[in-house]
PDB file of C-alpha atoms in Angstrom:
ATOM      1  CA  GLN A   1     176.526  86.293 137.525  1.00  0.00           C
ATOM      2  CA  VAL A   2     175.791  82.634 138.156  1.00  0.00           C
ATOM      3  CA  GLN A   3     172.493  81.966 139.898  1.00  0.00           C
ATOM      4  CA  LEU A   4     170.940  78.709 141.071  1.00  0.00           C
ATOM      5  CA  GLN A   5     167.278  78.144 141.926  1.00  0.00           C
ATOM      6  CA  GLU A   6     165.797  75.068 143.569  1.00  0.00           C
ATOM      7  CA  SER A   7     162.252  73.916 142.853  1.00  0.00           C
ATOM      8  CA  GLY A   8     160.019  71.026 143.811  1.00  0.00           C
ATOM      9  CA  PRO A   9     157.411  69.883 146.338  1.00  0.00           C
ATOM     10  CA  GLY A  10     157.724  71.219 149.854  1.00  0.00           C
ATOM     11  CA  LEU A  11     155.956  68.238 151.398  1.00  0.00           C
ATOM     12  CA  VAL A  12     156.691  64.551 150.847  1.00  0.00           C
ATOM     13  CA  LYS A  13     155.091  61.564 152.553  1.00  0.00           C
ATOM     14  CA  PRO A  14     157.207  59.044 154.464  1.00  0.00           C
ATOM     15  CA  SER A  15     158.506  56.148 152.329  1.00  0.00           C
ATOM     16  CA  GLU A  16     157.982  58.159 149.127  1.00  0.00           C
ATOM     17  CA  THR A  17     160.578  59.793 146.845  1.00  0.00           C
ATOM     18  CA  LEU A  18     161.806  63.359 147.231  1.00  0.00           C
ATOM     19  CA  SER A  19     162.421  65.042 143.858  1.00  0.00           C
ATOM     20  CA  LEU A  20     164.030  68.444 143.397  1.00  0.00           C
ATOM     21  CA  THR A  21     165.392  70.386 140.433  1.00  0.00           C
ATOM     22  CA  CYS A  22     168.046  73.104 140.321  1.00  0.00           C
ATOM     23  CA  THR A  23     167.962  75.560 137.431  1.00  0.00           C
ATOM     24  CA  VAL A  24     171.256  77.246 136.585  1.00  0.00           C
ATOM     25  CA  SER A  25     171.378  80.680 134.960  1.00  0.00           C
ATOM     26  CA  GLY A  26     174.340  82.830 133.990  1.00  0.00           C
ATOM     27  CA  ALA A  27     176.570  79.842 133.244  1.00  0.00           C
ATOM     28  CA  SER A  28     176.491  76.673 131.197  1.00  0.00           C
ATOM     29  CA  ILE A  29     175.895  73.523 133.170  1.00  0.00           C
ATOM     30  CA  SER A  30     178.345  71.875 130.759  1.00  0.00           C
ATOM     31  CA  SER A  31     181.176  73.136 132.917  1.00  0.00           C
ATOM     32  CA  TYR A  32     182.000  72.766 136.567  1.00  0.00           C
ATOM     33  CA  TYR A  33     180.438  70.416 139.101  1.00  0.00           C
ATOM     34  CA  TRP A  34     176.969  70.651 140.535  1.00  0.00           C
ATOM     35  CA  HIS A  35     176.132  69.655 144.086  1.00  0.00           C
ATOM     36  CA  TRP A  36     173.269  69.089 146.484  1.00  0.00           C
ATOM     37  CA  ILE A  37     173.755  69.996 150.158  1.00  0.00           C
ATOM     38  CA  ARG A  38     171.103  69.820 152.871  1.00  0.00           C
ATOM     39  CA  GLN A  39     170.520  71.399 156.286  1.00  0.00           C
ATOM     40  CA  PRO A  40     168.006  69.960 158.771  1.00  0.00           C
ATOM     41  CA  PRO A  41     166.135  72.700 160.654  1.00  0.00           C
ATOM     42  CA  GLY A  42     168.362  74.202 163.327  1.00  0.00           C
ATOM     43  CA  ASN A  43     171.267  71.959 162.408  1.00  0.00           C
ATOM     44  CA  GLY A  44     174.434  71.890 160.349  1.00  0.00           C
ATOM     45  CA  LEU A  45     175.182  71.171 156.705  1.00  0.00           C
ATOM     46  CA  GLU A  46     175.467  67.761 155.016  1.00  0.00           C
ATOM     47  CA  TRP A  47     176.922  67.199 151.546  1.00  0.00           C
ATOM     48  CA  VAL A  48     174.631  64.922 149.503  1.00  0.00           C
ATOM     49  CA  GLY A  49     176.487  64.488 146.209  1.00  0.00           C
ATOM     50  CA  PHE A  50     177.461  65.978 142.861  1.00  0.00           C
ATOM     51  CA  ILE A  51     177.161  65.500 139.115  1.00  0.00           C
ATOM     52  CA  TYR A  52     179.263  66.567 136.151  1.00  0.00           C
ATOM     53  CA  TYR A  53     177.565  67.400 132.854  1.00  0.00           C
ATOM     54  CA  SER A  54     178.879  64.149 131.376  1.00  0.00           C
ATOM     55  CA  GLY A  55     176.792  62.276 133.919  1.00  0.00           C
ATOM     56  CA  ASN A  56     179.597  61.305 136.280  1.00  0.00           C
ATOM     57  CA  THR A  57     178.334  61.334 139.847  1.00  0.00           C
ATOM     58  CA  ASN A  58     179.642  60.957 143.383  1.00  0.00           C
ATOM     59  CA  TYR A  59     177.442  60.539 146.439  1.00  0.00           C
ATOM     60  CA  ASN A  60     177.851  60.755 150.188  1.00  0.00           C
ATOM     61  CA  PRO A  61     178.260  57.114 151.246  1.00  0.00           C
ATOM     62  CA  SER A  62     175.767  57.672 154.073  1.00  0.00           C
ATOM     63  CA  LEU A  63     173.028  58.358 151.483  1.00  0.00           C
ATOM     64  CA  LYS A  64     174.368  56.521 148.440  1.00  0.00           C
ATOM     65  CA  SER A  65     171.809  53.709 148.451  1.00  0.00           C
ATOM     66  CA  ARG A  66     168.914  56.188 148.224  1.00  0.00           C
ATOM     67  CA  VAL A  67     170.284  59.060 146.097  1.00  0.00           C
ATOM     68  CA  THR A  68     170.296  59.697 142.373  1.00  0.00           C
ATOM     69  CA  ILE A  69     171.495  62.951 140.811  1.00  0.00           C
ATOM     70  CA  SER A  70     170.874  63.534 137.106  1.00  0.00           C
ATOM     71  CA  VAL A  71     171.498  66.357 134.631  1.00  0.00           C
ATOM     72  CA  ASP A  72     169.539  67.831 131.712  1.00  0.00           C
ATOM     73  CA  THR A  73     171.961  69.934 129.693  1.00  0.00           C
ATOM     74  CA  SER A  74     169.243  71.087 127.282  1.00  0.00           C
ATOM     75  CA  LYS A  75     167.436  72.808 130.151  1.00  0.00           C
ATOM     76  CA  ASN A  76     170.577  73.780 132.100  1.00  0.00           C
ATOM     77  CA  GLN A  77     169.177  71.869 135.080  1.00  0.00           C
ATOM     78  CA  PHE A  78     170.187  69.096 137.405  1.00  0.00           C
ATOM     79  CA  SER A  79     167.987  67.091 139.716  1.00  0.00           C
ATOM     80  CA  LEU A  80     167.985  65.145 142.974  1.00  0.00           C
ATOM     81  CA  LYS A  81     165.956  62.062 143.826  1.00  0.00           C
ATOM     82  CA  LEU A  82     165.998  60.636 147.346  1.00  0.00           C
ATOM     83  CA  THR A  83     163.993  57.463 147.884  1.00  0.00           C
ATOM     84  CA  SER A  84     162.331  55.966 150.953  1.00  0.00           C
ATOM     85  CA  VAL A  85     162.327  59.236 152.862  1.00  0.00           C
ATOM     86  CA  THR A  86     161.726  59.530 156.600  1.00  0.00           C
ATOM     87  CA  ALA A  87     161.340  62.462 158.969  1.00  0.00           C
ATOM     88  CA  ALA A  88     165.135  62.545 159.241  1.00  0.00           C
ATOM     89  CA  ASP A  89     165.257  63.738 155.628  1.00  0.00           C
ATOM     90  CA  THR A  90     163.350  66.914 156.504  1.00  0.00           C
ATOM     91  CA  ALA A  91     165.741  69.718 155.630  1.00  0.00           C
ATOM     92  CA  VAL A  92     166.453  72.779 153.549  1.00  0.00           C
ATOM     93  CA  TYR A  93     168.008  71.465 150.345  1.00  0.00           C
ATOM     94  CA  TYR A  94     170.533  73.667 148.573  1.00  0.00           C
ATOM     95  CA  CYS A  95     172.096  73.291 145.162  1.00  0.00           C
ATOM     96  CA  ALA A  96     175.585  74.700 144.676  1.00  0.00           C
ATOM     97  CA  ARG A  97     178.509  74.767 142.264  1.00  0.00           C
ATOM     98  CA  SER A  98     182.151  73.842 142.636  1.00  0.00           C
ATOM     99  CA  THR A  99     184.823  74.609 140.075  1.00  0.00           C
ATOM    100  CA  THR A 100     186.835  71.497 140.887  1.00  0.00           C
ATOM    101  CA  VAL A 101     186.029  67.872 141.495  1.00  0.00           C
ATOM    102  CA  THR A 102     189.084  67.353 143.674  1.00  0.00           C
ATOM    103  CA  TRP A 103     189.013  66.782 147.373  1.00  0.00           C
ATOM    104  CA  ASN A 104     189.698  70.505 147.873  1.00  0.00           C
ATOM    105  CA  ARG A 105     186.383  71.524 146.336  1.00  0.00           C
ATOM    106  CA  TRP A 106     184.422  74.397 147.809  1.00  0.00           C
ATOM    107  CA  PHE A 107     180.934  75.615 147.052  1.00  0.00           C
ATOM    108  CA  ASP A 108     180.066  78.906 145.386  1.00  0.00           C
ATOM    109  CA  PRO A 109     177.484  80.068 144.627  1.00  0.00           C
ATOM    110  CA  TRP A 110     174.553  78.464 146.414  1.00  0.00           C
ATOM    111  CA  GLY A 111     170.869  78.509 145.585  1.00  0.00           C
ATOM    112  CA  GLN A 112     168.468  80.106 148.048  1.00  0.00           C
ATOM    113  CA  GLY A 113     167.380  76.689 149.314  1.00  0.00           C
ATOM    114  CA  ILE A 114     164.046  74.904 149.495  1.00  0.00           C
ATOM    115  CA  LEU A 115     162.510  73.443 152.644  1.00  0.00           C
ATOM    116  CA  VAL A 116     161.268  69.895 152.193  1.00  0.00           C
ATOM    117  CA  THR A 117     159.201  68.434 155.015  1.00  0.00           C
ATOM    118  CA  VAL A 118     158.606  64.708 155.280  1.00  0.00           C
ATOM    119  CA  SER A 119     155.248  64.124 156.915  1.00  0.00           C
ATOM    120  CA  SER A 120     152.035  62.232 156.348  1.00  0.00           C
TER     121      SER A 120
ATOM    122  CA  GLN B   1     177.973  65.094 165.938  1.00  0.00           C
ATOM    123  CA  SER B   2     179.963  66.737 163.166  1.00  0.00           C
ATOM    124  CA  VAL B   3     183.297  65.454 161.894  1.00  0.00           C
ATOM    125  CA  LEU B   4     184.751  68.954 162.226  1.00  0.00           C
ATOM    126  CA  THR B   5     184.331  70.551 165.652  1.00  0.00           C
ATOM    127  CA  GLN B   6     183.483  74.222 166.089  1.00  0.00           C
ATOM    128  CA  PRO B   7     182.499  76.146 169.222  1.00  0.00           C
ATOM    129  CA  PRO B   8     178.706  76.612 169.309  1.00  0.00           C
ATOM    130  CA  SER B   9     178.991  80.341 169.884  1.00  0.00           C
ATOM    131  CA  VAL B  10     181.385  83.268 170.090  1.00  0.00           C
ATOM    132  CA  SER B  11     180.754  86.924 170.765  1.00  0.00           C
ATOM    133  CA  GLY B  12     182.483  90.270 170.578  1.00  0.00           C
ATOM    134  CA  ALA B  13     181.858  93.983 170.701  1.00  0.00           C
ATOM    135  CA  PRO B  14     181.818  96.170 167.589  1.00  0.00           C
ATOM    136  CA  GLY B  15     185.347  96.891 166.436  1.00  0.00           C
ATOM    137  CA  GLN B  16     186.863  93.924 168.237  1.00  0.00           C
ATOM    138  CA  ARG B  17     188.540  90.818 166.823  1.00  0.00           C
ATOM    139  CA  VAL B  18     187.151  87.318 167.189  1.00  0.00           C
ATOM    140  CA  THR B  19     188.370  83.924 166.074  1.00  0.00           C
ATOM    141  CA  ILE B  20     186.430  80.747 165.329  1.00  0.00           C
ATOM    142  CA  SER B  21     188.220  77.426 165.511  1.00  0.00           C
ATOM    143  CA  CYS B  22     187.621  74.287 163.453  1.00  0.00           C
ATOM    144  CA  THR B  23     189.195  71.102 164.763  1.00  0.00           C
ATOM    145  CA  GLY B  24     189.494  67.974 162.679  1.00  0.00           C
ATOM    146  CA  SER B  25     191.621  64.845 162.557  1.00  0.00           C
ATOM    147  CA  SER B  26     194.214  62.970 160.561  1.00  0.00           C
ATOM    148  CA  SER B  27     191.631  61.913 157.986  1.00  0.00           C
ATOM    149  CA  ASN B  28     190.579  65.429 157.064  1.00  0.00           C
ATOM    150  CA  ILE B  29     192.366  68.670 157.976  1.00  0.00           C
ATOM    151  CA  GLY B  30     195.418  66.810 159.278  1.00  0.00           C
ATOM    152  CA  ALA B  31     195.690  64.889 156.008  1.00  0.00           C
ATOM    153  CA  GLY B  32     196.341  68.137 154.182  1.00  0.00           C
ATOM    154  CA  TYR B  33     192.918  68.808 152.711  1.00  0.00           C
ATOM    155  CA  ASP B  34     191.970  72.441 152.343  1.00  0.00           C
ATOM    156  CA  VAL B  35     189.575  74.170 154.741  1.00  0.00           C
ATOM    157  CA  HIS B  36     186.885  76.536 153.509  1.00  0.00           C
ATOM    158  CA  TRP B  37     184.586  78.854 155.455  1.00  0.00           C
ATOM    159  CA  TYR B  38     181.013  79.988 154.877  1.00  0.00           C
ATOM    160  CA  GLN B  39     178.864  82.734 156.376  1.00  0.00           C
ATOM    161  CA  GLN B  40     175.131  82.110 156.767  1.00  0.00           C
ATOM    162  CA  LEU B  41     173.122  85.210 157.608  1.00  0.00           C
ATOM    163  CA  PRO B  42     169.738  84.561 159.278  1.00  0.00           C
ATOM    164  CA  GLY B  43     167.247  83.032 156.863  1.00  0.00           C
ATOM    165  CA  THR B  44     169.657  82.920 153.943  1.00  0.00           C
ATOM    166  CA  ALA B  45     171.866  80.419 152.139  1.00  0.00           C
ATOM    167  CA  PRO B  46     175.517  79.986 153.080  1.00  0.00           C
ATOM    168  CA  LYS B  47     177.990  82.220 151.246  1.00  0.00           C
ATOM    169  CA  ALA B  48     181.651  81.407 150.632  1.00  0.00           C
ATOM    170  CA  LEU B  49     183.933  83.491 152.836  1.00  0.00           C
ATOM    171  CA  ILE B  50     187.341  81.794 152.667  1.00  0.00           C
ATOM    172  CA  TYR B  51     188.530  79.061 150.300  1.00  0.00           C
ATOM    173  CA  GLY B  52     191.745  77.104 150.171  1.00  0.00           C
ATOM    174  CA  ASN B  53     192.549  77.885 153.822  1.00  0.00           C
ATOM    175  CA  THR B  54     193.448  81.541 153.305  1.00  0.00           C
ATOM    176  CA  ASN B  55     191.878  82.928 150.122  1.00  0.00           C
ATOM    177  CA  ARG B  56     188.950  85.342 149.910  1.00  0.00           C
ATOM    178  CA  PRO B  57     186.468  85.220 147.014  1.00  0.00           C
ATOM    179  CA  SER B  58     185.986  88.488 145.187  1.00  0.00           C
ATOM    180  CA  GLY B  59     183.922  90.923 147.232  1.00  0.00           C
ATOM    181  CA  VAL B  60     184.720  89.513 150.677  1.00  0.00           C
ATOM    182  CA  PRO B  61     186.258  92.219 152.901  1.00  0.00           C
ATOM    183  CA  ASP B  62     189.824  91.749 154.120  1.00  0.00           C
ATOM    184  CA  ARG B  63     188.478  91.882 157.692  1.00  0.00           C
ATOM    185  CA  PHE B  64     187.956  88.143 157.205  1.00  0.00           C
ATOM    186  CA  SER B  65     191.022  85.875 157.191  1.00  0.00           C
ATOM    187  CA  GLY B  66     191.714  82.177 157.490  1.00  0.00           C
ATOM    188  CA  SER B  67     194.579  80.047 158.700  1.00  0.00           C
ATOM    189  CA  LYS B  68     195.368  76.369 159.076  1.00  0.00           C
ATOM    190  CA  SER B  69     197.837  74.410 161.181  1.00  0.00           C
ATOM    191  CA  GLY B  70     198.032  70.699 161.830  1.00  0.00           C
ATOM    192  CA  THR B  71     194.563  69.280 162.404  1.00  0.00           C
ATOM    193  CA  SER B  72     192.901  72.670 162.962  1.00  0.00           C
ATOM    194  CA  ALA B  73     191.927  75.825 161.158  1.00  0.00           C
ATOM    195  CA  SER B  74     190.722  79.241 162.262  1.00  0.00           C
ATOM    196  CA  LEU B  75     188.625  82.075 160.911  1.00  0.00           C
ATOM    197  CA  ALA B  76     189.472  85.555 162.194  1.00  0.00           C
ATOM    198  CA  ILE B  77     187.200  88.549 161.907  1.00  0.00           C
ATOM    199  CA  THR B  78     188.618  91.970 162.746  1.00  0.00           C
ATOM    200  CA  GLY B  79     186.783  95.256 163.156  1.00  0.00           C
ATOM    201  CA  LEU B  80     183.542  93.468 164.075  1.00  0.00           C
ATOM    202  CA  GLN B  81     180.372  94.974 162.643  1.00  0.00           C
ATOM    203  CA  THR B  82     176.767  94.300 163.586  1.00  0.00           C
ATOM    204  CA  GLU B  83     176.149  92.887 160.119  1.00  0.00           C
ATOM    205  CA  ASP B  84     178.665  90.138 160.865  1.00  0.00           C
ATOM    206  CA  GLU B  85     176.106  88.463 163.144  1.00  0.00           C
ATOM    207  CA  ALA B  86     175.623  85.104 161.473  1.00  0.00           C
ATOM    208  CA  ASP B  87     176.412  81.407 161.624  1.00  0.00           C
ATOM    209  CA  TYR B  88     179.842  80.384 160.354  1.00  0.00           C
ATOM    210  CA  TYR B  89     180.718  76.921 159.030  1.00  0.00           C
ATOM    211  CA  CYS B  90     184.034  75.309 158.162  1.00  0.00           C
ATOM    212  CA  GLN B  91     184.261  72.629 155.470  1.00  0.00           C
ATOM    213  CA  SER B  92     186.888  70.148 154.320  1.00  0.00           C
ATOM    214  CA  TYR B  93     187.173  66.648 152.887  1.00  0.00           C
ATOM    215  CA  ASP B  94     187.371  63.437 154.889  1.00  0.00           C
ATOM    216  CA  SER B  95     189.161  60.478 153.332  1.00  0.00           C
ATOM    217  CA  SER B  96     187.671  57.953 155.748  1.00  0.00           C
ATOM    218  CA  LEU B  97     184.147  59.041 154.874  1.00  0.00           C
ATOM    219  CA  SER B  98     184.937  59.798 151.214  1.00  0.00           C
ATOM    220  CA  ALA B  99     182.844  62.921 151.482  1.00  0.00           C
ATOM    221  CA  SER B 100     183.002  66.666 151.884  1.00  0.00           C
ATOM    222  CA  VAL B 101     182.288  67.418 155.546  1.00  0.00           C
ATOM    223  CA  PHE B 102     181.196  70.464 157.509  1.00  0.00           C
ATOM    224  CA  GLY B 103     181.622  71.700 161.038  1.00  0.00           C
ATOM    225  CA  GLY B 104     178.566  72.041 163.251  1.00  0.00           C
ATOM    226  CA  GLY B 105     178.560  75.812 162.881  1.00  0.00           C
ATOM    227  CA  THR B 106     179.357  78.724 165.189  1.00  0.00           C
ATOM    228  CA  LYS B 107     176.905  81.495 165.986  1.00  0.00           C
ATOM    229  CA  LEU B 108     178.589  84.885 166.166  1.00  0.00           C
ATOM    230  CA  THR B 109     176.896  87.509 168.318  1.00  0.00           C
ATOM    231  CA  VAL B 110     178.015  91.129 168.068  1.00  0.00           C
ATOM    232  CA  LEU B 111     177.266  92.633 171.457  1.00  0.00           C
TER     233      LEU B 111
END
C-alpha cells in the first residue's frame, strides 16, 4: 500500500528556513497530488499546499509568500521549504496524498508526521 | 478560530450513538463543496473516515456515516466502542480563502 514518510530537522531557529522531505513508497509520485498539512501542538489542522509531479503548485494564501513545495520524481520525493519561521510555525508537519486536484479533494493516506520546533 | 465549527467535545457510553456536527458558511459547505471526515487516534496521524459527504474508504466500518445539509454536515457513530476515542476533524474547501479548510476538531470520549 501507499506509504509516506516525513524527514528533516526537528529544530529550526527563528528567522531561518524550515526544510522537510516526504518520501513516497508503494506508488509513483508521477500520479496524484501531494500535500503538506500542519498541526500546531494541541490545535487543529492547517492545509499548507500541494504539488503535482509536473511541478504545478498551489499554496494556502495565508502562507504563500513564505512557502515553496518542490518534487524530485527520480527519488519519489517531494519537499517543503518555509522561510522566515517564527514560533507560530512550530507544528507537526504531515505529508499526504489526494487523488484529485479539484476543490473536493480529500487526503489519504497521511505520513506519520514530524514535529518541528522553532526556537533559538 | 477555524472556518468550520465543531463542538470541542462529545461523549457517549459503549454501544450508544453519537453525532458530531460541522458548521460552515456560504463560501464552503453551503457553496456545495464536499465535506470529508478524519479520525485522529492519540499520538497518531489523521486517517480518512468519510469522503465526499457520505462515502467510506475501504476498511472503515459501516458504524461510521456522514451526511450534509445546507451549510452543515454531521458524522454519526453507532455502536460506540472504546477504540473510537479520538479526535475527529471535518474538512472542506473555502472559495473565499481559496484553500482546503478544517474544523477545529471534536474530542470523543467513550464513557
